[in-house]
CSV table of C-alpha atoms and ligand atoms in Angstrom, one decimal:
chain,number,residue,atom,x,y,z
R,1,MET,CA,-18.0,64.9,95.8
R,2,ASP,CA,-17.4,68.6,96.4
R,3,ASN,CA,-14.1,70.5,96.5
R,4,LEU,CA,-13.2,73.7,98.3
R,5,ILE,CA,-11.1,76.3,96.5
R,6,ILE,CA,-9.3,78.7,98.8
R,7,GLU,CA,-7.3,81.8,97.8
R,8,GLY,CA,-5.2,82.2,101.0
R,9,GLY,CA,-2.8,84.7,102.5
R,10,ARG,CA,-5.3,87.3,103.6
R,11,PRO,CA,-6.6,88.2,107.1
R,12,LEU,CA,-10.2,87.6,108.0
R,13,GLU,CA,-12.5,90.1,109.8
R,14,GLY,CA,-15.9,90.0,111.5
R,15,THR,CA,-18.0,87.8,113.7
R,16,VAL,CA,-18.7,84.1,113.6
R,17,LYS,CA,-21.5,82.3,115.5
R,18,ILE,CA,-20.9,78.8,116.9
R,19,SER,CA,-23.4,76.0,116.2
R,20,GLY,CA,-24.6,73.2,118.4
R,21,ALA,CA,-22.2,70.4,119.4
R,22,LYS,CA,-22.1,67.4,117.1
R,23,ASN,CA,-20.7,65.2,119.8
R,24,ALA,CA,-23.5,66.2,122.2
R,25,VAL,CA,-26.4,65.9,119.8
R,26,LEU,CA,-25.6,62.4,118.5
R,27,PRO,CA,-25.9,60.6,121.8
R,28,ILE,CA,-28.8,62.8,122.8
R,29,MET,CA,-30.6,61.6,119.6
R,30,ALA,CA,-30.0,58.0,120.6
R,31,ALA,CA,-31.3,58.8,124.1
R,32,ALA,CA,-34.7,59.9,122.7
R,33,LEU,CA,-35.2,56.2,122.0
R,34,LEU,CA,-35.7,55.7,125.7
R,35,THR,CA,-39.2,57.1,125.8
R,36,GLU,CA,-42.3,56.6,123.9
R,37,GLU,CA,-43.1,60.3,124.2
R,38,PRO,CA,-41.9,63.0,121.8
R,39,CYS,CA,-38.7,64.9,122.4
R,40,ARG,CA,-37.9,68.3,121.0
R,41,ILE,CA,-34.2,69.2,120.7
R,42,THR,CA,-33.1,72.7,119.7
R,43,GLY,CA,-29.8,74.3,118.7
R,44,VAL,CA,-29.1,71.3,116.5
R,45,PRO,CA,-26.4,71.8,113.8
R,46,ASP,CA,-27.2,71.0,110.2
R,47,LEU,CA,-24.5,68.3,109.7
R,48,SER,CA,-24.4,65.2,107.6
R,49,ASP,CA,-23.8,63.1,110.8
R,50,VAL,CA,-27.0,64.4,112.3
R,51,VAL,CA,-29.0,63.7,109.1
R,52,PHE,CA,-27.5,60.2,109.1
R,53,MET,CA,-28.3,59.5,112.7
R,54,ALA,CA,-31.9,60.6,111.9
R,55,LYS,CA,-32.0,58.0,109.2
R,56,ILE,CA,-30.8,55.4,111.6
R,57,LEU,CA,-33.5,56.3,114.1
R,58,ARG,CA,-36.2,56.2,111.4
R,59,SER,CA,-34.9,52.7,110.4
R,60,LEU,CA,-35.7,51.7,114.0
R,61,GLY,CA,-39.3,53.0,113.6
R,62,ALA,CA,-39.0,56.4,115.2
R,63,GLU,CA,-40.6,59.5,113.6
R,64,VAL,CA,-37.9,62.2,113.2
R,65,GLN,CA,-38.4,65.7,111.8
R,66,PHE,CA,-35.4,68.1,111.4
R,67,GLU,CA,-35.8,71.7,110.4
R,68,ASP,CA,-34.6,75.2,111.5
R,69,SER,CA,-32.1,73.7,113.9
R,70,THR,CA,-34.8,71.7,115.7
R,71,LEU,CA,-35.2,68.0,115.9
R,72,THR,CA,-38.4,66.3,116.9
R,73,ILE,CA,-38.0,62.6,117.7
R,74,HIS,CA,-41.0,60.4,118.6
R,75,ALA,CA,-39.9,56.8,119.3
R,76,LYS,CA,-43.4,55.5,120.0
R,77,ASN,CA,-43.0,52.1,118.5
R,78,ILE,CA,-39.5,51.0,117.8
R,79,LYS,CA,-37.7,47.7,116.9
R,80,CYS,CA,-34.4,46.5,118.3
R,81,VAL,CA,-32.6,45.7,115.1
R,82,GLY,CA,-30.7,48.5,113.5
R,83,ASN,CA,-30.0,48.6,109.7
R,84,TYR,CA,-26.7,46.9,109.3
R,85,ASP,CA,-25.4,49.1,106.5
R,86,LEU,CA,-26.5,52.3,108.0
R,87,ILE,CA,-25.0,51.6,111.5
R,88,ARG,CA,-21.7,50.2,110.1
R,89,LYS,CA,-21.1,53.6,108.4
R,90,MET,CA,-21.1,55.8,111.4
R,91,ARG,CA,-19.2,55.1,114.6
R,92,GLY,CA,-21.4,57.4,116.7
R,93,SER,CA,-24.4,55.0,116.1
R,94,ILE,CA,-23.0,52.5,118.5
R,95,CYS,CA,-24.7,54.5,121.2
R,96,ILE,CA,-28.1,53.3,120.1
R,97,MET,CA,-27.3,50.0,121.9
R,98,GLY,CA,-27.7,51.3,125.4
R,99,PRO,CA,-31.2,52.8,124.9
R,100,LEU,CA,-32.5,49.8,122.9
R,101,LEU,CA,-31.3,47.5,125.6
R,102,GLY,CA,-32.7,49.7,128.4
R,103,ARG,CA,-36.1,50.1,126.8
R,104,LEU,CA,-36.6,46.9,124.8
R,105,ARG,CA,-34.3,44.6,126.7
R,106,GLU,CA,-32.7,43.6,123.4
R,107,ALA,CA,-30.6,45.2,120.8
R,108,ARG,CA,-28.9,44.1,117.5
R,109,VAL,CA,-26.5,46.6,116.1
R,110,SER,CA,-23.6,46.1,113.7
R,111,MET,CA,-20.1,46.3,114.9
R,112,PRO,CA,-19.0,49.9,114.1
R,113,GLY,CA,-15.9,49.9,111.8
R,114,GLY,CA,-12.6,51.4,112.7
R,115,CYS,CA,-11.7,54.5,110.8
R,116,ILE,CA,-8.7,56.4,109.5
R,117,ILE,CA,-7.8,57.7,113.0
R,118,GLY,CA,-7.7,54.3,114.7
R,119,ALA,CA,-9.1,50.9,115.4
R,120,ARG,CA,-11.9,52.3,117.5
R,121,PRO,CA,-12.6,49.2,119.5
R,122,VAL,CA,-15.9,48.8,121.5
R,123,ASP,CA,-14.7,46.4,124.2
R,124,LEU,CA,-15.5,48.9,127.0
R,125,HIS,CA,-19.0,49.3,125.7
R,126,LEU,CA,-19.5,45.5,125.8
R,127,LYS,CA,-17.9,45.3,129.2
R,128,GLY,CA,-20.4,47.8,130.5
R,129,MET,CA,-23.4,46.1,129.0
R,130,ARG,CA,-22.3,42.7,130.4
R,131,ALA,CA,-21.8,44.2,133.8
R,132,LEU,CA,-25.5,45.4,133.7
R,133,GLY,CA,-26.5,41.8,133.0
R,134,ALA,CA,-26.9,41.7,129.3
R,135,LYS,CA,-26.0,38.5,127.4
R,136,LEU,CA,-24.0,39.4,124.3
R,137,VAL,CA,-23.2,37.4,121.2
R,138,ILE,CA,-21.2,38.8,118.3
R,139,ASP,CA,-22.0,37.0,115.0
R,140,GLU,CA,-22.0,37.9,111.3
R,141,GLY,CA,-20.8,41.4,112.1
R,142,TYR,CA,-23.7,42.1,114.5
R,143,ILE,CA,-23.6,42.6,118.3
R,144,SER,CA,-26.7,40.9,119.7
R,145,ALA,CA,-27.6,41.8,123.3
R,146,GLU,CA,-30.5,40.7,125.4
R,147,THR,CA,-31.6,40.7,129.1
R,148,ASP,CA,-34.6,39.8,131.2
R,149,GLN,CA,-33.9,42.9,133.3
R,150,LEU,CA,-30.8,45.1,133.5
R,151,LYS,CA,-29.5,45.4,137.0
R,152,GLY,CA,-27.4,48.3,138.4
R,153,CYS,CA,-23.8,47.7,139.2
R,154,ARG,CA,-20.5,49.4,140.0
R,155,ILE,CA,-18.2,49.3,137.0
R,156,PHE,CA,-14.7,50.6,136.2
R,157,LEU,CA,-14.9,51.8,132.6
R,158,GLY,CA,-11.4,53.1,132.0
R,159,GLY,CA,-9.4,51.8,129.0
R,160,ARG,CA,-5.9,51.8,127.7
R,161,ALA,CA,-6.2,55.4,126.7
R,162,GLY,CA,-8.3,56.5,129.6
R,163,PRO,CA,-12.1,57.0,129.7
R,164,THR,CA,-14.4,56.3,126.7
R,165,VAL,CA,-16.8,59.1,125.8
R,166,LEU,CA,-19.4,57.1,123.9
R,167,GLY,CA,-18.8,54.1,126.1
R,168,THR,CA,-19.8,56.3,129.1
R,169,ALA,CA,-22.8,57.6,127.1
R,170,ASN,CA,-23.9,54.1,126.1
R,171,LEU,CA,-23.8,52.8,129.7
R,172,MET,CA,-25.6,55.8,131.1
R,173,MET,CA,-28.4,55.3,128.6
R,174,ALA,CA,-28.7,51.6,129.5
R,175,ALA,CA,-28.5,52.2,133.3
R,176,VAL,CA,-31.3,54.8,133.5
R,177,LEU,CA,-33.9,52.1,133.2
R,178,ALA,CA,-32.0,49.3,135.0
R,179,GLU,CA,-33.1,48.0,138.4
R,180,GLY,CA,-31.1,49.6,141.2
R,181,THR,CA,-28.1,51.9,141.2
R,182,THR,CA,-25.2,52.0,138.7
R,183,VAL,CA,-21.9,53.7,139.6
R,184,ILE,CA,-19.6,54.3,136.6
R,185,GLU,CA,-16.0,54.8,137.7
R,186,SER,CA,-13.4,56.4,135.3
R,187,ALA,CA,-16.4,57.9,133.4
R,188,ALA,CA,-15.6,60.4,130.7
R,189,CYS,CA,-15.9,64.0,131.9
R,190,GLU,CA,-16.5,65.8,128.6
R,191,PRO,CA,-19.1,68.6,128.5
R,192,GLU,CA,-21.0,66.4,126.0
R,193,ILE,CA,-21.5,63.8,128.7
R,194,VAL,CA,-22.9,66.5,131.0
R,195,ASP,CA,-25.3,67.6,128.3
R,196,LEU,CA,-26.4,64.0,127.8
R,197,ALA,CA,-27.0,63.7,131.5
R,198,ASP,CA,-29.0,66.9,131.5
R,199,PHE,CA,-31.2,65.5,128.6
R,200,LEU,CA,-31.7,62.2,130.5
R,201,LYS,CA,-32.6,64.1,133.7
R,202,GLY,CA,-35.1,66.0,131.5
R,203,LEU,CA,-36.7,62.6,130.7
R,204,GLY,CA,-37.0,61.9,134.4
R,205,ALA,CA,-33.7,59.9,134.9
R,206,GLU,CA,-31.9,60.2,138.3
R,207,ILE,CA,-28.2,61.0,137.6
R,208,THR,CA,-25.5,62.6,139.8
R,209,GLY,CA,-21.8,63.2,139.1
R,210,ALA,CA,-21.9,63.8,135.4
R,211,GLY,CA,-18.8,65.8,134.5
R,212,SER,CA,-16.8,64.0,137.2
R,213,PRO,CA,-15.0,60.6,136.9
R,214,THR,CA,-17.8,59.0,139.0
R,215,ILE,CA,-21.4,59.0,137.7
R,216,THR,CA,-24.2,57.5,139.8
R,217,ILE,CA,-27.5,56.5,138.2
R,218,ASN,CA,-30.6,55.3,140.1
R,219,GLY,CA,-32.7,53.3,137.7
R,220,VAL,CA,-36.3,54.3,137.2
R,221,THR,CA,-39.2,52.4,135.6
R,222,LYS,CA,-40.3,54.8,132.9
R,223,LEU,CA,-39.2,58.0,131.2
R,224,HIS,CA,-41.2,60.8,129.6
R,225,GLY,CA,-40.6,63.3,126.8
R,226,THR,CA,-38.6,66.6,127.2
R,227,ASP,CA,-37.4,69.7,125.5
R,228,HIS,CA,-33.6,70.3,125.3
R,229,GLN,CA,-31.2,72.9,124.0
R,230,VAL,CA,-27.8,71.4,122.8
R,231,ILE,CA,-24.6,73.0,124.1
R,232,PRO,CA,-22.4,74.9,121.7
R,233,ASP,CA,-19.6,73.0,119.9
R,234,ARG,CA,-16.3,73.6,121.7
R,235,ILE,CA,-14.4,71.9,118.9
R,236,GLU,CA,-15.9,74.1,116.2
R,237,ALA,CA,-15.2,77.2,118.4
R,238,ALA,CA,-11.6,76.1,118.9
R,239,THR,CA,-11.2,75.6,115.2
R,240,TYR,CA,-12.3,79.2,114.5
R,241,VAL,CA,-10.1,80.7,117.2
R,242,ILE,CA,-7.1,78.8,115.8
R,243,CYS,CA,-8.1,79.9,112.3
R,244,ALA,CA,-8.1,83.5,113.4
R,245,ALA,CA,-4.6,83.2,115.0
R,246,ALA,CA,-3.3,81.4,111.9
R,247,THR,CA,-4.5,84.1,109.5
R,248,GLU,CA,-3.6,87.0,111.9
R,249,SER,CA,-7.2,88.1,111.8
R,250,ASN,CA,-9.5,90.2,114.0
R,251,VAL,CA,-12.5,87.9,114.6
R,252,ARG,CA,-15.2,87.8,117.3
R,253,ILE,CA,-16.6,84.4,118.2
R,254,ILE,CA,-20.1,84.3,119.7
R,255,GLY,CA,-22.3,81.6,121.0
R,256,ALA,CA,-19.5,79.5,122.4
R,257,ARG,CA,-18.8,78.2,125.9
R,258,PRO,CA,-15.2,79.4,126.7
R,259,ASP,CA,-15.5,77.5,130.0
R,260,HIS,CA,-15.4,74.3,127.9
R,261,MET,CA,-12.2,75.5,126.2
R,262,HIS,CA,-9.6,76.2,128.9
R,263,ALA,CA,-7.0,73.8,127.6
R,264,VAL,CA,-7.1,75.2,124.0
R,265,LEU,CA,-7.2,78.8,125.1
R,266,ASP,CA,-4.4,78.3,127.5
R,267,LYS,CA,-2.2,76.8,124.8
R,268,LEU,CA,-3.0,79.7,122.4
R,269,GLN,CA,-2.1,82.2,125.2
R,270,GLU,CA,1.1,80.3,125.7
R,271,CYS,CA,2.1,80.6,122.1
R,272,GLY,CA,1.4,84.4,122.2
R,273,ALA,CA,-2.0,84.6,120.4
R,274,ASN,CA,-3.9,87.7,121.4
R,275,ILE,CA,-7.3,86.3,122.5
R,276,THR,CA,-9.5,88.0,125.1
R,277,GLN,CA,-12.8,87.0,126.6
R,278,GLU,CA,-15.7,89.4,126.8
R,279,GLY,CA,-18.5,87.6,128.7
R,280,THR,CA,-19.0,84.4,126.7
R,281,GLU,CA,-17.5,86.0,123.5
R,282,LEU,CA,-14.0,85.4,122.4
R,283,VAL,CA,-12.2,88.3,120.7
R,284,CYS,CA,-9.1,87.4,118.6
R,285,ASN,CA,-6.8,90.2,117.5
R,286,GLY,CA,-4.4,89.0,114.9
R,287,GLY,CA,-0.8,89.8,114.4
R,288,GLY,CA,2.0,89.7,116.9
R,289,GLU,CA,4.9,87.3,117.3
R,290,LEU,CA,3.9,83.7,118.0
R,291,ASN,CA,6.2,81.2,119.6
R,292,PRO,CA,6.4,77.4,119.4
R,293,VAL,CA,4.6,75.3,122.0
R,294,ASP,CA,4.4,71.6,122.8
R,295,ILE,CA,1.0,69.8,123.2
R,296,THR,CA,-0.1,66.4,124.4
R,297,THR,CA,-3.7,65.3,123.8
R,298,MET,CA,-5.6,64.0,126.8
R,299,PRO,CA,-9.1,63.2,128.0
R,300,TYR,CA,-11.1,66.2,129.1
R,301,SER,CA,-10.2,68.7,130.6
R,302,GLY,CA,-6.9,68.2,128.9
R,303,PHE,CA,-6.1,69.3,125.4
R,304,PRO,CA,-8.7,67.6,123.1
R,305,THR,CA,-7.6,65.2,120.5
R,306,ASP,CA,-10.3,66.7,118.2
R,307,VAL,CA,-8.3,70.0,118.1
R,308,GLN,CA,-4.9,68.3,117.5
R,309,ALA,CA,-4.9,68.6,113.7
R,310,GLN,CA,-6.1,72.2,113.6
R,311,PHE,CA,-3.4,73.3,116.1
R,312,MET,CA,-0.8,71.5,114.1
R,313,ALA,CA,-1.7,73.7,111.1
R,314,LEU,CA,-1.0,76.7,113.2
R,315,MET,CA,2.3,75.3,114.4
R,316,THR,CA,3.5,75.0,110.8
R,317,LEU,CA,3.4,78.8,110.7
R,318,ILE,CA,5.3,79.5,113.9
R,319,PRO,CA,9.1,79.7,113.4
R,320,GLY,CA,10.8,77.1,115.6
R,321,ILE,CA,10.1,73.5,116.8
R,322,SER,CA,6.7,72.5,118.1
R,323,ILE,CA,5.9,69.0,119.3
R,324,ILE,CA,2.4,67.6,119.3
R,325,THR,CA,1.9,64.2,120.9
R,326,GLU,CA,-1.3,62.2,120.3
R,327,ARG,CA,-2.2,60.0,123.3
R,328,ILE,CA,-5.8,59.2,122.4
R,329,PHE,CA,-5.8,57.7,118.9
R,330,GLU,CA,-3.1,55.6,117.5
R,331,SER,CA,-3.1,57.0,113.9
R,332,ARG,CA,-4.5,60.5,114.0
R,333,PHE,CA,-1.7,62.0,111.8
R,334,MET,CA,-3.3,61.6,108.3
R,335,HIS,CA,-3.2,65.4,107.9
R,336,VAL,CA,0.6,65.5,108.2
R,337,SER,CA,1.3,64.4,104.6
R,338,GLU,CA,-1.3,66.7,103.2
R,339,LEU,CA,0.1,69.7,105.2
R,340,GLY,CA,3.5,68.7,103.7
R,341,ARG,CA,2.0,69.3,100.2
R,342,LEU,CA,1.5,72.9,101.3
R,343,GLY,CA,5.1,73.2,102.3
R,344,ALA,CA,4.9,72.2,106.0
R,345,ASN,CA,8.0,70.4,107.5
R,346,ILE,CA,6.7,67.8,109.9
R,347,ALA,CA,8.4,64.5,111.0
R,348,ILE,CA,6.5,61.8,112.8
R,349,GLU,CA,8.3,60.0,115.7
R,350,GLY,CA,5.9,57.4,117.2
R,351,PRO,CA,3.0,59.2,118.9
R,352,SER,CA,4.6,62.6,118.3
R,353,ALA,CA,4.8,65.0,115.4
R,354,ILE,CA,7.8,67.3,115.3
R,355,VAL,CA,6.8,70.5,113.5
R,356,LYS,CA,9.6,72.7,112.1
R,357,GLY,CA,7.4,75.9,111.7
R,358,GLY,CA,7.9,79.1,109.8
R,359,THR,CA,8.9,77.5,106.5
R,360,GLY,CA,6.0,79.3,104.8
R,361,LEU,CA,3.0,77.6,103.2
R,362,ARG,CA,2.1,77.7,99.5
R,363,GLY,CA,-1.3,76.6,98.1
R,364,ALA,CA,-1.6,73.2,96.4
R,365,PRO,CA,-4.2,70.5,95.7
R,366,VAL,CA,-4.8,68.4,98.9
R,367,MET,CA,-7.2,65.7,100.0
R,368,ALA,CA,-9.3,65.6,103.2
R,369,SER,CA,-9.0,62.2,105.1
R,370,ASP,CA,-11.1,62.7,108.1
R,371,LEU,CA,-13.2,65.4,109.9
R,372,ARG,CA,-10.6,67.3,111.8
R,373,ALA,CA,-7.8,66.8,109.3
R,374,SER,CA,-10.0,68.6,106.7
R,375,ALA,CA,-10.4,71.5,109.1
R,376,ALA,CA,-6.6,71.6,109.5
R,377,LEU,CA,-6.3,71.8,105.7
R,378,VAL,CA,-8.8,74.7,105.5
R,379,ILE,CA,-6.8,76.6,108.1
R,380,ALA,CA,-3.6,76.0,106.3
R,381,GLY,CA,-5.1,76.9,103.0
R,382,LEU,CA,-6.4,80.2,104.4
R,383,ALA,CA,-2.9,81.0,105.8
R,384,ALA,CA,-1.0,79.8,102.7
R,385,GLY,CA,-0.2,82.1,99.8
R,386,GLY,CA,-1.8,81.2,96.5
R,387,SER,CA,-4.6,78.7,95.7
R,388,THR,CA,-5.5,75.5,97.6
R,389,ARG,CA,-8.0,72.9,96.4
R,390,ILE,CA,-9.3,70.5,99.0
R,391,SER,CA,-11.0,67.4,97.7
R,392,ARG,CA,-13.4,65.0,99.6
R,393,VAL,CA,-14.9,67.8,101.7
R,394,TYR,CA,-17.7,65.5,102.7
R,395,HIS,CA,-15.5,64.8,105.7
R,396,LEU,CA,-15.8,68.5,106.7
R,397,ASP,CA,-19.6,68.5,106.3
R,398,ARG,CA,-19.9,65.7,108.9
R,399,GLY,CA,-18.9,68.1,111.7
R,400,TYR,CA,-18.8,71.7,110.6
R,401,GLU,CA,-22.1,73.5,109.8
R,402,LYS,CA,-21.8,75.7,106.7
R,403,MET,CA,-18.0,76.3,107.3
R,404,ASP,CA,-17.4,77.8,103.8
R,405,GLN,CA,-20.3,80.2,104.3
R,406,LYS,CA,-19.1,81.2,107.8
R,407,LEU,CA,-15.6,81.8,106.5
R,408,ARG,CA,-16.9,83.8,103.4
R,409,ALA,CA,-18.8,86.0,105.8
R,410,LEU,CA,-15.4,86.7,107.5
R,411,GLY,CA,-14.0,87.8,104.1
R,412,ALA,CA,-12.3,84.6,103.2
R,413,LYS,CA,-11.9,83.8,99.5
R,414,ILE,CA,-13.3,80.3,99.7
R,415,HIS,CA,-15.9,78.6,97.5
R,416,ARG,CA,-17.3,75.1,96.9
R,417,VAL,CA,-17.3,73.4,93.5
R,418,ALA,CA,-18.6,70.0,92.5
R,419,GLU,CA,-15.9,67.6,91.5
O,1,LIG,C1,-15.7,60.5,120.9
O,1,LIG,O1,-15.4,59.3,120.2
O,1,LIG,C2,-15.9,61.5,119.9
O,1,LIG,N1,-17.0,61.2,118.9
O,1,LIG,C3,-14.6,61.7,119.1
O,1,LIG,O2,-14.8,62.8,118.2
O,1,LIG,C4,-13.5,62.1,120.1
O,1,LIG,O3,-12.2,62.1,119.4
O,1,LIG,C5,-13.4,61.0,121.1
O,1,LIG,O4,-14.7,60.8,121.8
O,1,LIG,C6,-12.3,61.3,122.2
O,1,LIG,O5,-12.6,62.5,122.8
O,1,LIG,C7,-18.3,61.4,119.3
O,1,LIG,O6,-18.5,61.8,120.4
O,1,LIG,C8,-19.3,61.0,118.3
O,1,LIG,P1,-13.5,57.2,123.0
O,1,LIG,P2,-15.4,57.8,121.0
O,1,LIG,O7,-14.3,56.0,123.2
O,1,LIG,O8,-16.3,57.9,122.2
O,1,LIG,C9,-10.3,53.7,123.2
O,1,LIG,C10,-14.7,64.0,116.2
O,1,LIG,O9,-13.7,64.3,115.5
O,1,LIG,N2,-11.5,52.8,123.4
O,1,LIG,O10,-13.6,58.2,124.0
O,1,LIG,O11,-15.6,56.8,120.0
O,1,LIG,C11,-10.3,54.3,121.8
O,1,LIG,O12,-9.7,53.5,120.9
O,1,LIG,C12,-14.7,62.6,116.8
O,1,LIG,O13,-15.7,64.7,116.5
O,1,LIG,C13,-11.2,51.5,123.8
O,1,LIG,O14,-10.1,51.1,123.9
O,1,LIG,O15,-13.9,57.8,121.5
O,1,LIG,C14,-9.5,55.6,122.1
O,1,LIG,O16,-8.1,55.3,122.1
O,1,LIG,C15,-13.5,61.8,116.4
O,1,LIG,N3,-12.3,50.7,123.9
O,1,LIG,C16,-9.9,56.0,123.5
O,1,LIG,O17,-10.5,54.9,124.1
O,1,LIG,C17,-13.6,51.1,123.8
O,1,LIG,O18,-14.5,50.3,124.0
O,1,LIG,C18,-11.0,57.2,123.5
O,1,LIG,O19,-12.0,56.7,122.6
O,1,LIG,C19,-13.8,52.5,123.4
O,1,LIG,C20,-12.7,53.3,123.3
C-alpha cells in the first residue's frame, strides 16, 4: 500500500485541470449494459473505482476498453449474475441491477456492504424495483430480481435523509425499457443524475425532469449505442479550491463547472476566501483574513456531504469556532481523529463537529479511512508545518485522478512511496 509524504507550510502556485466526475461515470458505465451496441464515453478519469467497475462489466460478459480517458463498452452478450466478490467490494456497483433488470428481466447482484461512513442501506433501490413489478428475493447475500415485464409506475423515492442518488439512477435505468410511463418523485437532483439522463437520452431513452425532484420516463422497447462526454468532477474541483484557500495560494482551476458548485463557493465567500470566476475558470488568490462559518450538509443543491471533510480541514486553520453538521451519513467523521493528530481541536456532538480553529497544525503520521477523509488529510498536511505521512492512500486513488502529480505541478512538496 502506498503512502504520501508531504512537506507542508508553503503556498502553491499555478493551474490545475479538473478531471471527469467519478459519480457520473460509474452509473453511466452501468447504463451501457442497456444496449447491445457499443458506447464510447470520453472525459473519463483514471480512477481505481472506474477500473474496478470495468472489471465488473467484463465479469458480466461486456467488452470494455479504457485508454486515454476514453471508455468503449460493448455489452453485446451479457449475463445477469454479477461476480459476488467483485460487487460486494464497491457500493457504486449496486447500480448494475437496474440495467440488468431492464434488459434481461433478471438480475442477481450481491448486497453492497456498508462502509466506514455509514450503513448504506439499499431499501429504496429495492422499493423502486418492486414498484416496477420486479419480484425480489434476498438470499445468501445476493439480491435476486426477476420480472416478466417491468411496468411503469409513479413512485416516491425519498428516504430518511432525503433523496437517494444511486437509487434514482438505478430506477431510471430500469424504467427506460419498462412498459409505459414512470414518474419518480423526490428524485435526486445532482448534476450526475442529469449527466446520466443525458447519456440515456443518447441511447434513445425518453426522459424529462432530470435535475428536478420529479423525473418522468416513457419506456421504449430498444436502445442503441451512443458517444458521451462525462461532466467535470465538482467534488474534485471543490477539493482544489479549498486546498488553495487552506494554503493561501494563487491557483487557477480550469475545466470545472462552477454552476455545479454554488453551495461550496458561497460558503468559501462567506468565510472570506478570495475566489473569483473568469468564465468557467475559478481563480483563487490566497492570503487575507478568514472567518469561521457553520455548514450543514444537504442533498443537492445544498452543501455536498462529499466536501464536508475537506472543508473541516480548512476550518481547523480559521481562528474561532466553526460548526459542521452532517445530515446525510451517520458516521462521516472518521477524519476528525486523524486531523487531531495534526493538532486540530475538534469535538463531536451528535451529528455536529465543533471546530476550534487557529490552533496551528503540525505534520504527523496519519491514516486515510475513506475517500474524502484522505483528501482532507492531504489539505491539512499541505497547510501544516513540517512533514506529514499519510498511509492507505488507495482510498484517495478511488476518487482523485493523479492528485499527488497535480499538486506537485502546483509546487507542493508531496511524493508517493510504497509502504
Ligand atoms: C452517492 O452515494 C455518491 N456515490 C456518494 O459519494 C455521495 O456521498 C452520496 O451519493 C450522497 O450525495 C456515488 O455516486 C457512487 P445516497 P449513494 O443513496 O447514492 C440513505 C463519494 O465520496 N439511503 O444518495 O449511495 C443513505 O444511507 C461518495 O464520492 C437509504 O436510506 O448515496 C444516506 O443516508 C461517498 N436507503 C442517504 O440516503 C437507500 O436505499 C443518501 O444516500 C439508499 C440511501
